PDB file of N, CA and C in Angstrom:
ATOM      1  N   UNK K   1     164.648 180.570  50.451  1.00 78.00           N
ATOM      2  CA  UNK K   1     163.376 180.218  49.814  1.00 78.00           C
ATOM      3  C   UNK K   1     163.145 178.715  49.935  1.00 78.00           C
ATOM      4  N   UNK K   2     161.927 178.352  50.167  1.00 84.00           N
ATOM      5  CA  UNK K   2     161.566 176.959  50.371  1.00 84.00           C
ATOM      6  C   UNK K   2     160.939 176.387  49.106  1.00 84.00           C
ATOM      7  N   UNK K   3     161.336 175.180  48.768  1.00 94.00           N
ATOM      8  CA  UNK K   3     160.744 174.518  47.609  1.00 94.00           C
ATOM      9  C   UNK K   3     159.315 174.088  47.939  1.00 94.00           C
ATOM     10  N   UNK K   4     158.484 173.900  46.920  1.00 94.00           N
ATOM     11  CA  UNK K   4     157.110 173.447  47.180  1.00 94.00           C
ATOM     12  C   UNK K   4     157.057 172.111  47.932  1.00 94.00           C
ATOM     13  N   UNK K   5     157.956 171.201  47.605  1.00 91.00           N
ATOM     14  CA  UNK K   5     157.985 169.916  48.291  1.00 91.00           C
ATOM     15  C   UNK K   5     158.348 170.052  49.758  1.00 91.00           C
ATOM     16  N   UNK K   6     159.334 170.888  50.047  1.00 93.00           N
ATOM     17  CA  UNK K   6     159.748 171.105  51.437  1.00 93.00           C
ATOM     18  C   UNK K   6     158.637 171.799  52.225  1.00 93.00           C
ATOM     19  N   UNK K   7     157.950 172.735  51.581  1.00 94.00           N
ATOM     20  CA  UNK K   7     156.841 173.434  52.233  1.00 94.00           C
ATOM     21  C   UNK K   7     155.716 172.449  52.563  1.00 94.00           C
ATOM     22  N   UNK K   8     155.361 171.605  51.609  1.00 94.00           N
ATOM     23  CA  UNK K   8     154.314 170.602  51.820  1.00 94.00           C
ATOM     24  C   UNK K   8     154.700 169.660  52.963  1.00 94.00           C
ATOM     25  N   UNK K   9     155.954 169.241  52.971  1.00 93.00           N
ATOM     26  CA  UNK K   9     156.415 168.328  54.015  1.00 93.00           C
ATOM     27  C   UNK K   9     156.356 168.990  55.387  1.00 93.00           C
ATOM     28  N   UNK K  10     156.748 170.256  55.464  1.00 95.00           N
ATOM     29  CA  UNK K  10     156.684 170.971  56.743  1.00 95.00           C
ATOM     30  C   UNK K  10     155.245 171.074  57.242  1.00 95.00           C
ATOM     31  N   UNK K  11     154.315 171.351  56.336  1.00 96.00           N
ATOM     32  CA  UNK K  11     152.905 171.415  56.722  1.00 96.00           C
ATOM     33  C   UNK K  11     152.402 170.065  57.220  1.00 96.00           C
ATOM     34  N   UNK K  12     152.787 168.998  56.543  1.00 96.00           N
ATOM     35  CA  UNK K  12     152.379 167.657  56.986  1.00 96.00           C
ATOM     36  C   UNK K  12     152.929 167.356  58.369  1.00 96.00           C
ATOM     37  N   UNK K  13     154.181 167.735  58.612  1.00 97.00           N
ATOM     38  CA  UNK K  13     154.787 167.488  59.916  1.00 97.00           C
ATOM     39  C   UNK K  13     154.121 168.319  61.007  1.00 97.00           C
ATOM     40  N   UNK K  14     153.776 169.551  60.693  1.00 97.00           N
ATOM     41  CA  UNK K  14     153.061 170.378  61.675  1.00 97.00           C
ATOM     42  C   UNK K  14     151.681 169.791  61.965  1.00 97.00           C
ATOM     43  N   UNK K  15     151.014 169.291  60.937  1.00 97.00           N
ATOM     44  CA  UNK K  15     149.730 168.610  61.142  1.00 97.00           C
ATOM     45  C   UNK K  15     149.921 167.369  62.001  1.00 97.00           C
ATOM     46  N   UNK K  16     150.983 166.636  61.749  1.00 97.00           N
ATOM     47  CA  UNK K  16     151.274 165.434  62.523  1.00 97.00           C
ATOM     48  C   UNK K  16     151.467 165.780  63.997  1.00 97.00           C
ATOM     49  N   UNK K  17     152.205 166.838  64.261  1.00 96.00           N
ATOM     50  CA  UNK K  17     152.442 167.273  65.643  1.00 96.00           C
ATOM     51  C   UNK K  17     151.108 167.551  66.335  1.00 96.00           C
ATOM     52  N   UNK K  18     150.239 168.287  65.643  1.00 95.00           N
ATOM     53  CA  UNK K  18     148.929 168.613  66.208  1.00 95.00           C
ATOM     54  C   UNK K  18     148.086 167.356  66.435  1.00 95.00           C
ATOM     55  N   UNK K  19     148.123 166.442  65.482  1.00 95.00           N
ATOM     56  CA  UNK K  19     147.352 165.202  65.612  1.00 95.00           C
ATOM     57  C   UNK K  19     147.836 164.391  66.810  1.00 95.00           C
ATOM     58  N   UNK K  20     149.148 164.318  66.976  1.00 95.00           N
ATOM     59  CA  UNK K  20     149.693 163.566  68.102  1.00 95.00           C
ATOM     60  C   UNK K  20     149.312 164.210  69.430  1.00 95.00           C
ATOM     61  N   UNK K  21     149.303 165.528  69.466  1.00 92.00           N
ATOM     62  CA  UNK K  21     148.997 166.237  70.708  1.00 92.00           C
ATOM     63  C   UNK K  21     147.517 166.239  71.051  1.00 92.00           C
ATOM     64  N   UNK K  22     146.657 166.237  70.059  1.00 91.00           N
ATOM     65  CA  UNK K  22     145.240 166.407  70.341  1.00 91.00           C
ATOM     66  C   UNK K  22     144.426 165.130  70.208  1.00 91.00           C
ATOM     67  N   UNK K  23     144.864 164.210  69.363  1.00 85.00           N
ATOM     68  CA  UNK K  23     144.054 163.019  69.114  1.00 85.00           C
ATOM     69  C   UNK K  23     144.677 161.757  69.690  1.00 85.00           C
ATOM     70  N   UNK K  24     145.881 161.854  70.187  1.00 72.00           N
ATOM     71  CA  UNK K  24     146.621 160.730  70.773  1.00 72.00           C
ATOM     72  C   UNK K  24     146.597 159.470  69.897  1.00 72.00           C
ATOM     73  N   UNK K  25     146.765 159.683  68.603  1.00 83.00           N
ATOM     74  CA  UNK K  25     146.851 158.563  67.671  1.00 83.00           C
ATOM     75  C   UNK K  25     148.246 157.967  67.696  1.00 83.00           C
ATOM     76  N   UNK K  26     148.369 156.683  67.416  1.00 92.00           N
ATOM     77  CA  UNK K  26     149.704 156.095  67.297  1.00 92.00           C
ATOM     78  C   UNK K  26     150.428 156.683  66.085  1.00 92.00           C
ATOM     79  N   UNK K  27     151.748 156.817  66.157  1.00 94.00           N
ATOM     80  CA  UNK K  27     152.506 157.371  65.038  1.00 94.00           C
ATOM     81  C   UNK K  27     152.222 156.672  63.707  1.00 94.00           C
ATOM     82  N   UNK K  28     151.999 155.387  63.748  1.00 95.00           N
ATOM     83  CA  UNK K  28     151.715 154.645  62.512  1.00 95.00           C
ATOM     84  C   UNK K  28     150.452 155.175  61.828  1.00 95.00           C
ATOM     85  N   UNK K  29     149.416 155.452  62.600  1.00 95.00           N
ATOM     86  CA  UNK K  29     148.168 155.975  62.033  1.00 95.00           C
ATOM     87  C   UNK K  29     148.342 157.392  61.513  1.00 95.00           C
ATOM     88  N   UNK K  30     149.093 158.208  62.229  1.00 96.00           N
ATOM     89  CA  UNK K  30     149.348 159.580  61.785  1.00 96.00           C
ATOM     90  C   UNK K  30     150.109 159.557  60.462  1.00 96.00           C
ATOM     91  N   UNK K  31     151.136 158.721  60.383  1.00 96.00           N
ATOM     92  CA  UNK K  31     151.913 158.608  59.143  1.00 96.00           C
ATOM     93  C   UNK K  31     151.019 158.195  57.983  1.00 96.00           C
ATOM     94  N   UNK K  32     150.134 157.248  58.233  1.00 95.00           N
ATOM     95  CA  UNK K  32     149.228 156.778  57.189  1.00 95.00           C
ATOM     96  C   UNK K  32     148.256 157.879  56.768  1.00 95.00           C
ATOM     97  N   UNK K  33     147.652 158.548  57.739  1.00 95.00           N
ATOM     98  CA  UNK K  33     146.673 159.594  57.440  1.00 95.00           C
ATOM     99  C   UNK K  33     147.280 160.757  56.665  1.00 95.00           C
ATOM    100  N   UNK K  34     148.535 161.055  56.916  1.00 95.00           N
ATOM    101  CA  UNK K  34     149.180 162.185  56.254  1.00 95.00           C
ATOM    102  C   UNK K  34     150.011 161.766  55.046  1.00 95.00           C
ATOM    103  N   UNK K  35     149.857 160.517  54.642  1.00 93.00           N
ATOM    104  CA  UNK K  35     150.433 160.010  53.398  1.00 93.00           C
ATOM    105  C   UNK K  35     151.963 160.011  53.375  1.00 93.00           C
ATOM    106  N   UNK K  36     152.570 159.646  54.500  1.00 93.00           N
ATOM    107  CA  UNK K  36     154.013 159.430  54.500  1.00 93.00           C
ATOM    108  C   UNK K  36     154.291 158.048  53.931  1.00 93.00           C
ATOM    109  N   UNK K  37     155.482 157.869  53.373  1.00 90.00           N
ATOM    110  CA  UNK K  37     155.841 156.607  52.733  1.00 90.00           C
ATOM    111  C   UNK K  37     155.715 155.432  53.699  1.00 90.00           C
ATOM    112  N   UNK K  38     156.235 155.602  54.885  1.00 92.00           N
ATOM    113  CA  UNK K  38     156.088 154.607  55.947  1.00 92.00           C
ATOM    114  C   UNK K  38     156.416 155.266  57.278  1.00 92.00           C
ATOM    115  N   UNK K  39     156.185 154.536  58.348  1.00 94.00           N
ATOM    116  CA  UNK K  39     156.359 155.114  59.678  1.00 94.00           C
ATOM    117  C   UNK K  39     157.828 155.449  59.958  1.00 94.00           C
ATOM    118  N   UNK K  40     158.772 154.692  59.392  1.00 95.00           N
ATOM    119  CA  UNK K  40     160.188 154.981  59.596  1.00 95.00           C
ATOM    120  C   UNK K  40     160.541 156.352  59.009  1.00 95.00           C
ATOM    121  N   UNK K  41     160.120 156.600  57.768  1.00 94.00           N
ATOM    122  CA  UNK K  41     160.422 157.893  57.148  1.00 94.00           C
ATOM    123  C   UNK K  41     159.709 159.037  57.862  1.00 94.00           C
ATOM    124  N   UNK K  42     158.493 158.778  58.303  1.00 96.00           N
ATOM    125  CA  UNK K  42     157.757 159.779  59.063  1.00 96.00           C
ATOM    126  C   UNK K  42     158.497 160.132  60.355  1.00 96.00           C
ATOM    127  N   UNK K  43     158.910 159.114  61.096  1.00 97.00           N
ATOM    128  CA  UNK K  43     159.601 159.331  62.365  1.00 97.00           C
ATOM    129  C   UNK K  43     160.907 160.090  62.166  1.00 97.00           C
ATOM    130  N   UNK K  44     161.636 159.734  61.129  1.00 96.00           N
ATOM    131  CA  UNK K  44     162.915 160.389  60.837  1.00 96.00           C
ATOM    132  C   UNK K  44     162.696 161.870  60.492  1.00 96.00           C
ATOM    133  N   UNK K  45     161.711 162.150  59.648  1.00 96.00           N
ATOM    134  CA  UNK K  45     161.422 163.536  59.268  1.00 96.00           C
ATOM    135  C   UNK K  45     160.909 164.330  60.473  1.00 96.00           C
ATOM    136  N   UNK K  46     160.079 163.695  61.290  1.00 98.00           N
ATOM    137  CA  UNK K  46     159.532 164.344  62.485  1.00 98.00           C
ATOM    138  C   UNK K  46     160.661 164.728  63.436  1.00 98.00           C
ATOM    139  N   UNK K  47     161.585 163.818  63.645  1.00 98.00           N
ATOM    140  CA  UNK K  47     162.708 164.105  64.543  1.00 98.00           C
ATOM    141  C   UNK K  47     163.589 165.220  63.989  1.00 98.00           C
ATOM    142  N   UNK K  48     163.796 165.228  62.696  1.00 97.00           N
ATOM    143  CA  UNK K  48     164.603 166.289  62.074  1.00 97.00           C
ATOM    144  C   UNK K  48     163.919 167.645  62.264  1.00 97.00           C
ATOM    145  N   UNK K  49     162.591 167.681  62.185  1.00 97.00           N
ATOM    146  CA  UNK K  49     161.841 168.934  62.315  1.00 97.00           C
ATOM    147  C   UNK K  49     161.708 169.400  63.763  1.00 97.00           C
ATOM    148  N   UNK K  50     161.423 168.473  64.680  1.00 97.00           N
ATOM    149  CA  UNK K  50     161.069 168.859  66.049  1.00 97.00           C
ATOM    150  C   UNK K  50     162.070 168.438  67.114  1.00 97.00           C
ATOM    151  N   UNK K  51     163.073 167.652  66.755  1.00 97.00           N
ATOM    152  CA  UNK K  51     164.100 167.279  67.717  1.00 97.00           C
ATOM    153  C   UNK K  51     163.768 166.076  68.585  1.00 97.00           C
ATOM    154  N   UNK K  52     162.617 165.450  68.345  1.00 97.00           N
ATOM    155  CA  UNK K  52     162.261 164.226  69.050  1.00 97.00           C
ATOM    156  C   UNK K  52     161.335 163.409  68.158  1.00 97.00           C
ATOM    157  N   UNK K  53     161.290 162.122  68.413  1.00 97.00           N
ATOM    158  CA  UNK K  53     160.455 161.244  67.601  1.00 97.00           C
ATOM    159  C   UNK K  53     158.991 161.391  68.017  1.00 97.00           C
ATOM    160  N   UNK K  54     158.069 160.965  67.153  1.00 96.00           N
ATOM    161  CA  UNK K  54     156.657 161.000  67.545  1.00 96.00           C
ATOM    162  C   UNK K  54     156.388 160.204  68.828  1.00 96.00           C
ATOM    163  N   UNK K  55     157.030 159.063  68.974  1.00 95.00           N
ATOM    164  CA  UNK K  55     156.853 158.249  70.179  1.00 95.00           C
ATOM    165  C   UNK K  55     157.366 158.991  71.412  1.00 95.00           C
ATOM    166  N   UNK K  56     158.494 159.661  71.277  1.00 96.00           N
ATOM    167  CA  UNK K  56     159.037 160.433  72.399  1.00 96.00           C
ATOM    168  C   UNK K  56     158.099 161.583  72.763  1.00 96.00           C
ATOM    169  N   UNK K  57     157.487 162.206  71.776  1.00 95.00           N
ATOM    170  CA  UNK K  57     156.512 163.264  72.059  1.00 95.00           C
ATOM    171  C   UNK K  57     155.332 162.703  72.847  1.00 95.00           C
ATOM    172  N   UNK K  58     154.812 161.559  72.414  1.00 93.00           N
ATOM    173  CA  UNK K  58     153.688 160.949  73.140  1.00 93.00           C
ATOM    174  C   UNK K  58     154.073 160.595  74.575  1.00 93.00           C
ATOM    175  N   UNK K  59     155.284 160.082  74.761  1.00 93.00           N
ATOM    176  CA  UNK K  59     155.752 159.775  76.129  1.00 93.00           C
ATOM    177  C   UNK K  59     155.831 161.025  76.975  1.00 93.00           C
ATOM    178  N   UNK K  60     156.328 162.095  76.381  1.00 93.00           N
ATOM    179  CA  UNK K  60     156.444 163.360  77.111  1.00 93.00           C
ATOM    180  C   UNK K  60     155.050 163.886  77.495  1.00 93.00           C
ATOM    181  N   UNK K  61     154.100 163.767  76.579  1.00 90.00           N
ATOM    182  CA  UNK K  61     152.733 164.199  76.878  1.00 90.00           C
ATOM    183  C   UNK K  61     152.116 163.362  77.989  1.00 90.00           C
ATOM    184  N   UNK K  62     152.388 162.054  77.986  1.00 89.00           N
ATOM    185  CA  UNK K  62     151.886 161.186  79.047  1.00 89.00           C
ATOM    186  C   UNK K  62     152.493 161.575  80.397  1.00 89.00           C
ATOM    187  N   UNK K  63     153.771 161.923  80.398  1.00 90.00           N
ATOM    188  CA  UNK K  63     154.472 162.291  81.625  1.00 90.00           C
ATOM    189  C   UNK K  63     153.863 163.533  82.265  1.00 90.00           C
ATOM    190  N   UNK K  64     153.436 164.479  81.439  1.00 87.00           N
ATOM    191  CA  UNK K  64     152.862 165.713  81.998  1.00 87.00           C
ATOM    192  C   UNK K  64     151.355 165.584  82.195  1.00 87.00           C
ATOM    193  N   UNK K  65     150.838 164.381  81.977  1.00 79.00           N
ATOM    194  CA  UNK K  65     149.435 164.137  82.242  1.00 79.00           C
ATOM    195  C   UNK K  65     148.496 164.613  81.166  1.00 79.00           C
ATOM    196  N   UNK K  66     149.012 164.769  79.971  1.00 66.00           N
ATOM    197  CA  UNK K  66     148.172 165.258  78.866  1.00 66.00           C
ATOM    198  C   UNK K  66     147.183 164.193  78.417  1.00 66.00           C
ATOM    199  N   UNK K  67     147.556 162.923  78.555  1.00 55.00           N
ATOM    200  CA  UNK K  67     146.657 161.828  78.130  1.00 55.00           C
ATOM    201  C   UNK K  67     146.389 160.913  79.302  1.00 55.00           C
TER     202      UNK K  67
END
């Protein structure tokens, strides 16, 4: 069973993933828009959830010609 806080955090991270993939915003702006404490905590939580940092995701998208 997931706690309400963990559920909320997972939703924010999933939103962050979508924002990074579709809007090509810098991680700092995504963290701010989704009300993370700071970009460091956002990046750490993102990596724990998805296995790569937001910056690494953007680099990967650039490599495949997404942006």
